[in-house]
Coordinates of C-alpha atoms in Angstrom, one line a residue:
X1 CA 30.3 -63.1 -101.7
X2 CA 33.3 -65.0 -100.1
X3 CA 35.3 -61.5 -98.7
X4 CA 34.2 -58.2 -98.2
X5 CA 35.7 -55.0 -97.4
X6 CA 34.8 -54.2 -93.6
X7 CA 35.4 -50.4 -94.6
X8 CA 32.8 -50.1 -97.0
X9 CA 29.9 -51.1 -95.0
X10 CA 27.6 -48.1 -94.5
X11 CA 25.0 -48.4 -91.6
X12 CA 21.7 -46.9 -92.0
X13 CA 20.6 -44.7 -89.1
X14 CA 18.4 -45.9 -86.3
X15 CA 19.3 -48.9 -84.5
X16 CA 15.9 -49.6 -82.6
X17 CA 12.9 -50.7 -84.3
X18 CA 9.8 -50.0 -82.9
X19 CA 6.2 -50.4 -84.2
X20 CA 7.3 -51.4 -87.9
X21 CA 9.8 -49.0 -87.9
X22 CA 13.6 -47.6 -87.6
X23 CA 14.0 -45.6 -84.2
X24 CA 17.2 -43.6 -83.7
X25 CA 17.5 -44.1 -79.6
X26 CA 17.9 -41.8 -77.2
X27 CA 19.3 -43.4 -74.8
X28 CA 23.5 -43.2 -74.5
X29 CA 25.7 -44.0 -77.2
X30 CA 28.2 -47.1 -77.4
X31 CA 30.7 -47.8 -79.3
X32 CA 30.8 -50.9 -81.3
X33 CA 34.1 -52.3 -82.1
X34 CA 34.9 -55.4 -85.1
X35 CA 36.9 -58.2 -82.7
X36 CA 38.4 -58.9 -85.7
X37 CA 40.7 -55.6 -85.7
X38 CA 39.7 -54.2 -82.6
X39 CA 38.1 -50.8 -84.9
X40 CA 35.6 -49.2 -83.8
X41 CA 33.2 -49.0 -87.0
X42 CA 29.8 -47.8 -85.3
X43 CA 28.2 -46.1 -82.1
X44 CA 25.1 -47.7 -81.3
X45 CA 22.3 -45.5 -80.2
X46 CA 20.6 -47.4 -77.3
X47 CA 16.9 -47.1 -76.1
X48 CA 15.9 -45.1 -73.0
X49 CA 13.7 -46.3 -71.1
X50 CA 10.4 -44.7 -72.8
X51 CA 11.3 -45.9 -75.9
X52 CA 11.5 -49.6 -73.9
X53 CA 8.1 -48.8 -72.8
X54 CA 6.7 -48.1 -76.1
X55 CA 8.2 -50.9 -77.7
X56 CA 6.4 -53.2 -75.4
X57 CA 3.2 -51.3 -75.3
X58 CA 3.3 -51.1 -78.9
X59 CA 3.8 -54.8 -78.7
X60 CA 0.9 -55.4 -76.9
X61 CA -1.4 -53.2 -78.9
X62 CA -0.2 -55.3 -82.3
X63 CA -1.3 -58.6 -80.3
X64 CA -4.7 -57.1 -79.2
X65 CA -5.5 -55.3 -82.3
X66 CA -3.1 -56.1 -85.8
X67 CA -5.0 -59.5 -86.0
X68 CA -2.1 -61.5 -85.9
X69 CA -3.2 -64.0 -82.6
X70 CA -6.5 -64.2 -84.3
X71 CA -5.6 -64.5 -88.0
X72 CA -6.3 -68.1 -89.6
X73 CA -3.2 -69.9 -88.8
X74 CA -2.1 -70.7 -92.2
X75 CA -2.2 -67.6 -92.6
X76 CA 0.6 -66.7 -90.4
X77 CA 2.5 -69.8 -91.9
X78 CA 2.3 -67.7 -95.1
X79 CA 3.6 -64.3 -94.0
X80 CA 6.7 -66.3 -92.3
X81 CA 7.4 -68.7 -95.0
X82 CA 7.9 -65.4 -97.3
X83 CA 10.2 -64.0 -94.6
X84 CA 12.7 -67.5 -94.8
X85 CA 12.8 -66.7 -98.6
X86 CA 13.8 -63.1 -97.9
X87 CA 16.3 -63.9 -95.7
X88 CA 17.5 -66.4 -98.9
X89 CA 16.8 -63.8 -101.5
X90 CA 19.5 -61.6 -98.9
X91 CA 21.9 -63.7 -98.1
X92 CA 24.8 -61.9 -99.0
X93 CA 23.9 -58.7 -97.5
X94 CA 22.9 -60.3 -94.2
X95 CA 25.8 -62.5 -94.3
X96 CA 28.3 -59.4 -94.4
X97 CA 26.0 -57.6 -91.3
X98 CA 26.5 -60.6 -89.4
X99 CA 30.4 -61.2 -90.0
X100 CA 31.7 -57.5 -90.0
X101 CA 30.9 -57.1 -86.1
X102 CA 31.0 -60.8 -84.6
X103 CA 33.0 -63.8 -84.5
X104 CA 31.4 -65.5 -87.4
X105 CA 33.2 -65.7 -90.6
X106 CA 31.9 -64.4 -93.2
X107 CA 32.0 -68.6 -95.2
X108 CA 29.8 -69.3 -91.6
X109 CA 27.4 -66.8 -92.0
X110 CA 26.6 -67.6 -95.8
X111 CA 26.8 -71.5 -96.2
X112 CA 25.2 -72.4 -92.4
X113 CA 23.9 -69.2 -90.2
X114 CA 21.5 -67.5 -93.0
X115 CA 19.9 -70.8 -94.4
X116 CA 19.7 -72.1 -90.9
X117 CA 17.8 -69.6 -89.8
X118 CA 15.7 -69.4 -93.0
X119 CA 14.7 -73.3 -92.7
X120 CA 14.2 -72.5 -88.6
X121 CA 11.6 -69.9 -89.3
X122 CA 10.0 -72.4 -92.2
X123 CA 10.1 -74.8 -89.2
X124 CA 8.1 -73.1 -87.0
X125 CA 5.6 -71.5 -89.6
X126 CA 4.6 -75.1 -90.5
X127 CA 3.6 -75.2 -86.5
X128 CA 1.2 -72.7 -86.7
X129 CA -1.8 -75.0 -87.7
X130 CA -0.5 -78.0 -86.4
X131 CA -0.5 -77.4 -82.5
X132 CA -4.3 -76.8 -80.5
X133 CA -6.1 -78.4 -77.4
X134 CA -7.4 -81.6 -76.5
X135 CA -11.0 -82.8 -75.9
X136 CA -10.8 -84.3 -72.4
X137 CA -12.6 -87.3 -71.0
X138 CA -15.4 -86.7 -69.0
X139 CA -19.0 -87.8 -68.4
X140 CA -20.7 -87.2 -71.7
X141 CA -22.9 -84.9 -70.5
X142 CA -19.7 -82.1 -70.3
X143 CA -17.7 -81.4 -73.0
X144 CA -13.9 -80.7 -71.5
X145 CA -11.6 -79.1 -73.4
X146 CA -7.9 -78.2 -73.2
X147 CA -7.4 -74.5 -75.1
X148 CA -4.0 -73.2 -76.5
X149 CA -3.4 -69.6 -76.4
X150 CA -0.4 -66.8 -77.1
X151 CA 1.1 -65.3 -73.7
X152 CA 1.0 -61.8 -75.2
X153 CA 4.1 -60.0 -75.3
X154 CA 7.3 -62.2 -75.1
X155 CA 10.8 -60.9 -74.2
X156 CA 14.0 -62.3 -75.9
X157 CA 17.1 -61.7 -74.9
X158 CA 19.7 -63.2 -77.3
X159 CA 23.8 -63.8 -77.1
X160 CA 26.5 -62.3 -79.2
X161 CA 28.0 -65.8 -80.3
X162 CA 25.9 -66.5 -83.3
X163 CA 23.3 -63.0 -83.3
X164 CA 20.8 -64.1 -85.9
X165 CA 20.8 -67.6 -85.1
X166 CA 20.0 -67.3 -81.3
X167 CA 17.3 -64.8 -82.4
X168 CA 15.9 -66.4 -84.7
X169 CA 15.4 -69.3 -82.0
X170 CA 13.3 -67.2 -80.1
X171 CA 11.9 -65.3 -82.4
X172 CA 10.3 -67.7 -84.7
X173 CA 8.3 -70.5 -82.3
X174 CA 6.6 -67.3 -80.3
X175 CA 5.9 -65.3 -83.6
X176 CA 4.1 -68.5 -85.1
X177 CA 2.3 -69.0 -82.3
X178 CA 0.8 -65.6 -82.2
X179 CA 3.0 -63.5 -79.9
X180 CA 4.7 -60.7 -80.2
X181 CA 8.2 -59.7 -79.4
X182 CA 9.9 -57.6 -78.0
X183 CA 14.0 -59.0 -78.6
X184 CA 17.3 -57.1 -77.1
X185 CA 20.3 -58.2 -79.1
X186 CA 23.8 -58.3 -77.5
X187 CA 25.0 -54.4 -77.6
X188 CA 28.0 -56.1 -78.9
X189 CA 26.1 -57.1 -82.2
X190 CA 23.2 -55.4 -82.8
X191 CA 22.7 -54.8 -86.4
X192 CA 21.9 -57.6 -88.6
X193 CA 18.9 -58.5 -86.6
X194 CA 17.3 -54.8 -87.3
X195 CA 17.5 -55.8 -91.5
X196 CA 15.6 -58.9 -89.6
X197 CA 13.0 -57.4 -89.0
X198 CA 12.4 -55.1 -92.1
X199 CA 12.3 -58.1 -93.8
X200 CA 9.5 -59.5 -91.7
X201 CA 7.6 -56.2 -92.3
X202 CA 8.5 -56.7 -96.0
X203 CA 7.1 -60.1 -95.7
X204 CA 3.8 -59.1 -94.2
X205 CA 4.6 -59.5 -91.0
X206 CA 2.3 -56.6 -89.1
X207 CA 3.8 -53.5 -87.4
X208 CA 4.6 -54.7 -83.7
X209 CA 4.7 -57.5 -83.5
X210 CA 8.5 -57.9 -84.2
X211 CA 10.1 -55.1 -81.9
X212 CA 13.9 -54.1 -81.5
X213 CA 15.4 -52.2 -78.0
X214 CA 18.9 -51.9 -78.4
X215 CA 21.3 -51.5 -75.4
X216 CA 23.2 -53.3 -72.3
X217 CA 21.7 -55.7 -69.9
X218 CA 21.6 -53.4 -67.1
X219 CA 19.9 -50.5 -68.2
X220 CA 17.7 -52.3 -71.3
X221 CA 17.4 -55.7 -70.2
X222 CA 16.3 -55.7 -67.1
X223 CA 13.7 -52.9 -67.6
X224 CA 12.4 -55.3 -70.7
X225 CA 12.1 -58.2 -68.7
X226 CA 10.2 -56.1 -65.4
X227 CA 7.9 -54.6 -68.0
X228 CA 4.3 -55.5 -66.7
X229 CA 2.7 -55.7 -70.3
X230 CA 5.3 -58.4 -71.1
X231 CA 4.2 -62.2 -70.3
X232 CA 7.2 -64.1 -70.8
X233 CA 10.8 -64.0 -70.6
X234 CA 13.3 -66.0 -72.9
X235 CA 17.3 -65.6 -72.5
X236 CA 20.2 -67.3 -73.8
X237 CA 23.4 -66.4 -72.4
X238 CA 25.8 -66.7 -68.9
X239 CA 24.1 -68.8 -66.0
X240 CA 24.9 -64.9 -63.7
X241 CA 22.9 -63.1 -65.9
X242 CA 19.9 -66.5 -66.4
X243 CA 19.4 -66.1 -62.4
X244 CA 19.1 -62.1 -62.4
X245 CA 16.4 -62.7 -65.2
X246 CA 14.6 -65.3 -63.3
X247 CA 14.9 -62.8 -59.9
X248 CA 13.2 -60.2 -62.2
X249 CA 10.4 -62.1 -63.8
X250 CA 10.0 -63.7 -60.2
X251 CA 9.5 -59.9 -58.6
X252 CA 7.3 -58.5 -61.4
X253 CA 5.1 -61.4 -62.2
X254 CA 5.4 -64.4 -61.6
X255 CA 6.4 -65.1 -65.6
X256 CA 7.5 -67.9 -67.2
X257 CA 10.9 -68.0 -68.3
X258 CA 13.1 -70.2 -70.8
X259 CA 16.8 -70.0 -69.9
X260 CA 19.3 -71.6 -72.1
X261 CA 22.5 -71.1 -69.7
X262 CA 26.1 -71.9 -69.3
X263 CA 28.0 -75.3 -69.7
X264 CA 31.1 -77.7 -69.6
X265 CA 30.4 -79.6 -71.8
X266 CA 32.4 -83.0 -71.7
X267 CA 33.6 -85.6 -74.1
X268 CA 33.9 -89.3 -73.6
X269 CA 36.5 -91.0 -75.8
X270 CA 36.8 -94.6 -75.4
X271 CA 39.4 -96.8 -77.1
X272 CA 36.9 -98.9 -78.8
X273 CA 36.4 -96.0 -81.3
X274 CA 36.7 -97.5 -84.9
X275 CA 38.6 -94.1 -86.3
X276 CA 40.6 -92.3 -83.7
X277 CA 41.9 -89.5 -86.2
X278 CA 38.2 -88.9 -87.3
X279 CA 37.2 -88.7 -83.5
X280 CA 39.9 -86.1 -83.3
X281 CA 38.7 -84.3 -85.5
X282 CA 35.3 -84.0 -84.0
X283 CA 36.5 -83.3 -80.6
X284 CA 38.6 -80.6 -82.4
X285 CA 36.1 -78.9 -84.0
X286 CA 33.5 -79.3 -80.9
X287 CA 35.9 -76.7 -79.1
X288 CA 37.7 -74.7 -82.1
X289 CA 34.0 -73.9 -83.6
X290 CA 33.7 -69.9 -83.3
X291 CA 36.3 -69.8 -81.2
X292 CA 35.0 -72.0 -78.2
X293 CA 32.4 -69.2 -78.3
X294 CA 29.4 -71.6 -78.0
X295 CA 27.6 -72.8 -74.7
X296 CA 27.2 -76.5 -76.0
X297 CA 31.1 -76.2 -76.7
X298 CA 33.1 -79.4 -76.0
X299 CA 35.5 -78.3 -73.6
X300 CA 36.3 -81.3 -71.0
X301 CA 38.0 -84.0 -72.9
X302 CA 37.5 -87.1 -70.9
X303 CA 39.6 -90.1 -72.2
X304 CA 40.3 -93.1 -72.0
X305 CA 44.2 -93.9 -70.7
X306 CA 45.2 -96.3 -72.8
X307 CA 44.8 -93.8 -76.0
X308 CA 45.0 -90.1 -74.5
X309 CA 48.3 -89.7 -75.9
X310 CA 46.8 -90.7 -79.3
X311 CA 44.3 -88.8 -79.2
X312 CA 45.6 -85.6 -77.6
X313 CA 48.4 -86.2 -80.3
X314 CA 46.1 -85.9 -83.0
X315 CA 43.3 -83.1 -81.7
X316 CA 47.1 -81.1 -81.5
X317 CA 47.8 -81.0 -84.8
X318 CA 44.5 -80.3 -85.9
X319 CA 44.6 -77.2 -83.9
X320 CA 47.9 -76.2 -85.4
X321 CA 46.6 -76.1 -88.9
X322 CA 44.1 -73.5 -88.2
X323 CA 44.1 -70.1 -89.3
X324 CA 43.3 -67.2 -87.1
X325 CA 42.1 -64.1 -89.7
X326 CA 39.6 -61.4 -89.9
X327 CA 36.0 -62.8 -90.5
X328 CA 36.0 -60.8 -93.7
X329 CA 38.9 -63.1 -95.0
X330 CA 38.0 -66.3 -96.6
X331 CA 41.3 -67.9 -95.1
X332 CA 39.9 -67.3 -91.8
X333 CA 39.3 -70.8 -89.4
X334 CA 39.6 -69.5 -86.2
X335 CA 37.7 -66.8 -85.6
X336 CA 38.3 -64.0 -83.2
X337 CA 37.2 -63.5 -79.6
X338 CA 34.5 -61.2 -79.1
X339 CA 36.9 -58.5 -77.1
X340 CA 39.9 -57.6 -75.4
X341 CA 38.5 -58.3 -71.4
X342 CA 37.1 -61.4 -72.8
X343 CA 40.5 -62.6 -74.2
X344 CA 41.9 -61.1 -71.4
X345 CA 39.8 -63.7 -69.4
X346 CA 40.8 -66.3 -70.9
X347 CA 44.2 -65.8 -70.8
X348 CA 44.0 -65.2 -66.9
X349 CA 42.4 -68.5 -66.7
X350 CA 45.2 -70.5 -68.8
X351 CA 48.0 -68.9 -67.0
X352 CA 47.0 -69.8 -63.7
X353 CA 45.8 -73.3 -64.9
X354 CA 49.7 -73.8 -65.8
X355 CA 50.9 -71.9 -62.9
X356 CA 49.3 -74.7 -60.6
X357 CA 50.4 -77.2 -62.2
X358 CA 48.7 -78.5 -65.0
X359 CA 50.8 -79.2 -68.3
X360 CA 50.2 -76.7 -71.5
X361 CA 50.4 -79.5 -74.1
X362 CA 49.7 -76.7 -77.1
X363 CA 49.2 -73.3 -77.8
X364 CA 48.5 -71.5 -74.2
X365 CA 48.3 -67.7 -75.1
X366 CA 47.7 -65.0 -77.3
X367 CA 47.4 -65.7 -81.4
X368 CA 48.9 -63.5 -83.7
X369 CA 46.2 -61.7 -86.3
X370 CA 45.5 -58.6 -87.4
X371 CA 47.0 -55.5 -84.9
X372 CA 44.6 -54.6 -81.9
X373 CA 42.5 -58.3 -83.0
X374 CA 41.8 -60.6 -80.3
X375 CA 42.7 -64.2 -80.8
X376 CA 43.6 -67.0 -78.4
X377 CA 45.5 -70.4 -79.6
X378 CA 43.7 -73.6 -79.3
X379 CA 45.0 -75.0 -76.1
X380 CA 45.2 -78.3 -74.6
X381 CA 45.9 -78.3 -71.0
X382 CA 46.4 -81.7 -69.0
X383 CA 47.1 -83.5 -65.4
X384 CA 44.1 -81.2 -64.3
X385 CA 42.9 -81.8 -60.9
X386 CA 38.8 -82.1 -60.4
X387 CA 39.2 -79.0 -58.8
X388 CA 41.1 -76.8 -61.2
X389 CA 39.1 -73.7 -61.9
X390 CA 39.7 -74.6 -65.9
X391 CA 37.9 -77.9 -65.1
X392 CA 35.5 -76.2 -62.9
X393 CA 34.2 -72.9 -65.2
X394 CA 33.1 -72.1 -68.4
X395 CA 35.8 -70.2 -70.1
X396 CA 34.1 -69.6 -73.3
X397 CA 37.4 -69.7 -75.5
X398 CA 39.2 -72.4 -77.6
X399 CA 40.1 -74.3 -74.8
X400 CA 40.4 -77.8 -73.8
X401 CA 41.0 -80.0 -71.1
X402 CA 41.9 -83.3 -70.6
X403 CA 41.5 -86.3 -67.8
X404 CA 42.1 -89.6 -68.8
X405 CA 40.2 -92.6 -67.0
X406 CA 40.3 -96.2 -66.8
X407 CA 37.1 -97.2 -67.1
X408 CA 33.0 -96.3 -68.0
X409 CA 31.9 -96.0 -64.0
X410 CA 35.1 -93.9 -63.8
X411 CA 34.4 -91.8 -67.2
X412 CA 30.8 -91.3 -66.1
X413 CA 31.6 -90.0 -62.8
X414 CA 34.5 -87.7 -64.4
X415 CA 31.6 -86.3 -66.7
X416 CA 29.0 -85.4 -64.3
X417 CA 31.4 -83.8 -61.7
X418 CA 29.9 -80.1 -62.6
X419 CA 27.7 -77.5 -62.0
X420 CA 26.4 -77.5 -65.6
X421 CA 24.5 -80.0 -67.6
X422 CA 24.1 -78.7 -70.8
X423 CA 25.3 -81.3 -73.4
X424 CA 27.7 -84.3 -73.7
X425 CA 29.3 -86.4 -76.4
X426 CA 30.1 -90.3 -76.2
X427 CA 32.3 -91.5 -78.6
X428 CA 32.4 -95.5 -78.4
X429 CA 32.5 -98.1 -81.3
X430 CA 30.2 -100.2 -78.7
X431 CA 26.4 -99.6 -79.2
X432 CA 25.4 -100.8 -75.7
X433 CA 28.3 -98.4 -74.0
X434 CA 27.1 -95.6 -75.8
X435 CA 22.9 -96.5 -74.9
X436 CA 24.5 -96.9 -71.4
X437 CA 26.3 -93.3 -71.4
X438 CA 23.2 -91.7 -72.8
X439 CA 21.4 -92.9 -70.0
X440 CA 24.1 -92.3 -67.3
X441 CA 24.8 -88.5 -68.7
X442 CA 23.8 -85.9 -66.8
X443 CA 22.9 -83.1 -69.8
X444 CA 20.5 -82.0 -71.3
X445 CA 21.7 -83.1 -74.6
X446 CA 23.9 -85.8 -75.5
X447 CA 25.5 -86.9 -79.2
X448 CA 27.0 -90.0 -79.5
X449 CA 29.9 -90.2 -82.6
X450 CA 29.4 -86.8 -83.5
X451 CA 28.9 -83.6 -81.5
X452 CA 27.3 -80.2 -82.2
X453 CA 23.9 -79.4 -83.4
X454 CA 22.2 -80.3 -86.9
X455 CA 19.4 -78.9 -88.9
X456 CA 17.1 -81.2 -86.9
X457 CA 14.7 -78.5 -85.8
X458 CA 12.2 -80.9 -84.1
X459 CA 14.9 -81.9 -81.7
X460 CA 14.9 -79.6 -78.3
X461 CA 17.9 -78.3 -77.0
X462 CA 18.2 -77.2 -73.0
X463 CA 20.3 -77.7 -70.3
X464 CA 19.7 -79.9 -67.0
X465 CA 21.1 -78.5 -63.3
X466 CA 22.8 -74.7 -64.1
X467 CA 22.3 -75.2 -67.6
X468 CA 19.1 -73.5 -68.0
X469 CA 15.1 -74.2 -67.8
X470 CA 12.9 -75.2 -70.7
X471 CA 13.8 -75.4 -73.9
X472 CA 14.4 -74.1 -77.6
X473 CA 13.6 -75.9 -80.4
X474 CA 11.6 -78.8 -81.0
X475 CA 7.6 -78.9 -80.1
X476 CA 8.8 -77.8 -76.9
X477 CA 10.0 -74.5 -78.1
X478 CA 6.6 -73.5 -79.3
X479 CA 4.5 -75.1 -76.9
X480 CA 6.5 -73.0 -74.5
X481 CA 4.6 -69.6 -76.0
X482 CA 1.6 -70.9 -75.6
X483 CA -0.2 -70.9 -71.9
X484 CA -3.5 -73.7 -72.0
X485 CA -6.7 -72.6 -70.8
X486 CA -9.5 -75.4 -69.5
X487 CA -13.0 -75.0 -70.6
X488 CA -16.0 -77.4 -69.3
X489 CA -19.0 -76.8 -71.1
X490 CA -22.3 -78.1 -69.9
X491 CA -26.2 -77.4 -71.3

């Protein structure tokens, strides 16, 4: 299914999903509007606070009692490697839940955000019986051993940007490693993860252990993450919201938290590259991809100045070529921003950026689309100063800026001047440059002649400084649900 009608969609009722089940909240109504036209096409019926406290008790009482934490691991791998093949088995109709409401396109969703998440889960289920303790050295009349355990309950709070994939990153490492969750999706996207989680149940996944609450941060969220029952805490979103989480868990437990936070993400061009239009492309698509929408997007272009008007030259008339339409419309290669006070941000920011000064080398405003839509043109701004607040923040739109250097001490310095630390791409035809960068990069991830993430689930992905704590993905990802226990046994 390339194109679907956005009208046709019919929503089944109950937006929560508690102990195996559907739940209609009670809690108050919000309307859910497609970014794509700006309709409204649901009302989501959040959770009220008892039906957050069931979810999590519930929770608990599937980890004490469904014999999931205790069942033989490959057991578990099992029940979740039948869950990827659902998610397969439904691409198309999880495909159109994810497009109608977010800013994926309905082409994203079917060829990269459904298998993703489908090989993601396989990923993790393989983990289930590959991860224990240790025996520790000691005098051999002890036996010392290192013990690997579930926390319990874990909280997830995912992002709008890309729903199921974010979820999927939290749900799948805890779930294989014997936990239950209890997940609050982004009010602004909230339905395909509930067909989620029927098909977990569907796969054999036991009631309660895959829970849904369904609401904002402040009056879901938070009560999630201060519930005493839950363990740990994992978040993706805005590095505000990552410190308000940590405050919570910090009052109410201490708990362990994984926080995968803001960034500015830069990227070094140097004129050594072998294929300057195919670096443009790259640094094009590192800040076009759902719209700048993504944490890890490439939004500083650092470059060198013997080549910035090259380069800038050619990442412009990439941007030009792209096609801002409805995520239902197989034309579509921009997508929409997520809402009007969003784009309304982002507009603010550009305006003032060119208001102080800084030169609006393309697009700088508004896209047209589809009435009451909200789309921004890709925008290159340029002669920023350091200080510049669209140097300085994360503006979460297709936006990028440019500062030109002479040389790598200057570059690296250029890169590392912020706040965030999340990721960084190098692109250098010298090997030893791009060791050196790797080394001298202040992030938590860096790509070097690429940029963006693969389907390389063993590498982790988290941010250093106010990028975030821990990280998803990887061994890390599902050594993080697990807290170690030390035995010494001696007769």
């Amino acid at each position: 299914m390339s194109h679907f009608d956005p009208n046709s969609l019919c929503l089944p009722s109950g937006s929560n999903f508690i102990n195996g089940a559907r739940v209609a909240g009670i809690g108050p109504e919000i309307p859910v509007r497609r970014p794509s036209d700006g309709q409204i096409y649901a009302h989501l019926d959040s959770a009220g606070p008892a039906q957050v406290d069931a979810a999590v008790v519930g929770a608990y009482h599937a980890y004490r009692h469904s014999g999931w934490a205790q069942a033989e691991p490959r057991q578990r791998m099992r029940v979740m490697r039948r869950w990827a093949d659902l998610l397969e088995a439904h691409l198309d109709e999880l495909a159109v839940l994810e497009a109608v409401g977010s800013t994926r396109t309905i082409a994203e969703a079917r060829t990269w955000d459904i298998p993703y998440s489908a090989e993601c889960i396989r990923f993790y289920a393989e983990f289930a019986d590959k991860v224990g303790g240790e025996v520790a050295a000691t005098t051999p009349d002890k036996l010392g051993l290192t013990i690997t355990e579930p926390y319990g309950v874990v909280a997830a709070v995912a992002p709008w940007n890309l729903p199921i994939v974010m979820a999927v990153w939290k749900l799948a490492p805890a779930i294989a490693a014997g936990n239950a969750v209890v997940l609050k999706p982004s009010e602004m996207t909230p339905f395909s993860i509930v067909r989620l989680a029927e098909l977990a149940i569907q796969a054999g996944l036991p009631a309660g252990i895959f829970n849904i609450v369904q609401g904002d941060g402040r009056s879901v969220g938070d009560g999630l993450c201060r519930h005493p029952q839950v363990a740990k805490v994992t978040f993706t979103g805005s590095t505000r919201t990552g410190a308000a989480i940590m405050t919570a868990c910090a009052e109410t437990g201490p708990k362990p938290v994984t926080l995968e936070l803001g960034g500015k993400s830069p990227q070094l061009v140097f004129d050594d590259c072998p294929d300057l239009d195919k670096t443009a492309a790259i640094v094009a698509r590192a800040i076009t991809l759902n719209a700048g929408q993504v944490c890890v997007a490439g939004s500083r272009l650092i470059v060198q100045e013997t080549v910035a008007e090259q380069v800038m030259a050619l990442i412009t008339a990439r941007f030009r070529a792209l096609n801002p339409a409805p995520t239902w419309d197989p034309s579509s290669t921009l997508s929409p921003i997520i809402n009007h006070p969003q784009l309304d941000r982002i507009d603010g920011i550009v305006r003032r950026t060119v208001a102080s000064g800084a030169t609006l080398v393309t697009g700088g405003g508004r896209a047209a689309g589809p009435q009451d839509g909200s789309y921004f043109q890709p925008t290159i701004l340029a002669g920023l100063d350091t200080a510049t607040e669209a140097i300085r923040e994360e503006i979460f739109g297709p936006v990028l800026t440019v500062q030109s250097f002479h040389d790598e001490e200057e570059a690296l310095t250029l890169a590392n001047d912020t706040q965030f630390g999340l990721a960084a791409g190098v692109h250098t035809g010298d090997v030893a440059r791009a060791l050196r960068a790797v080394r001298g990069l202040e992030a938590g991830t860096v790509w070097v002649n690429r940029y963006g993430r693969s389907n390389d689930f063993m590498l982790p992905t988290g941010g250093f400084k106010r990028s975030g704590i821990g990280k998803d993905l990887g061994r890390e990802a599902y050594l993080a649900n697990l807290k170690v226990k030390t035995a010494l046994v001696e007769f």
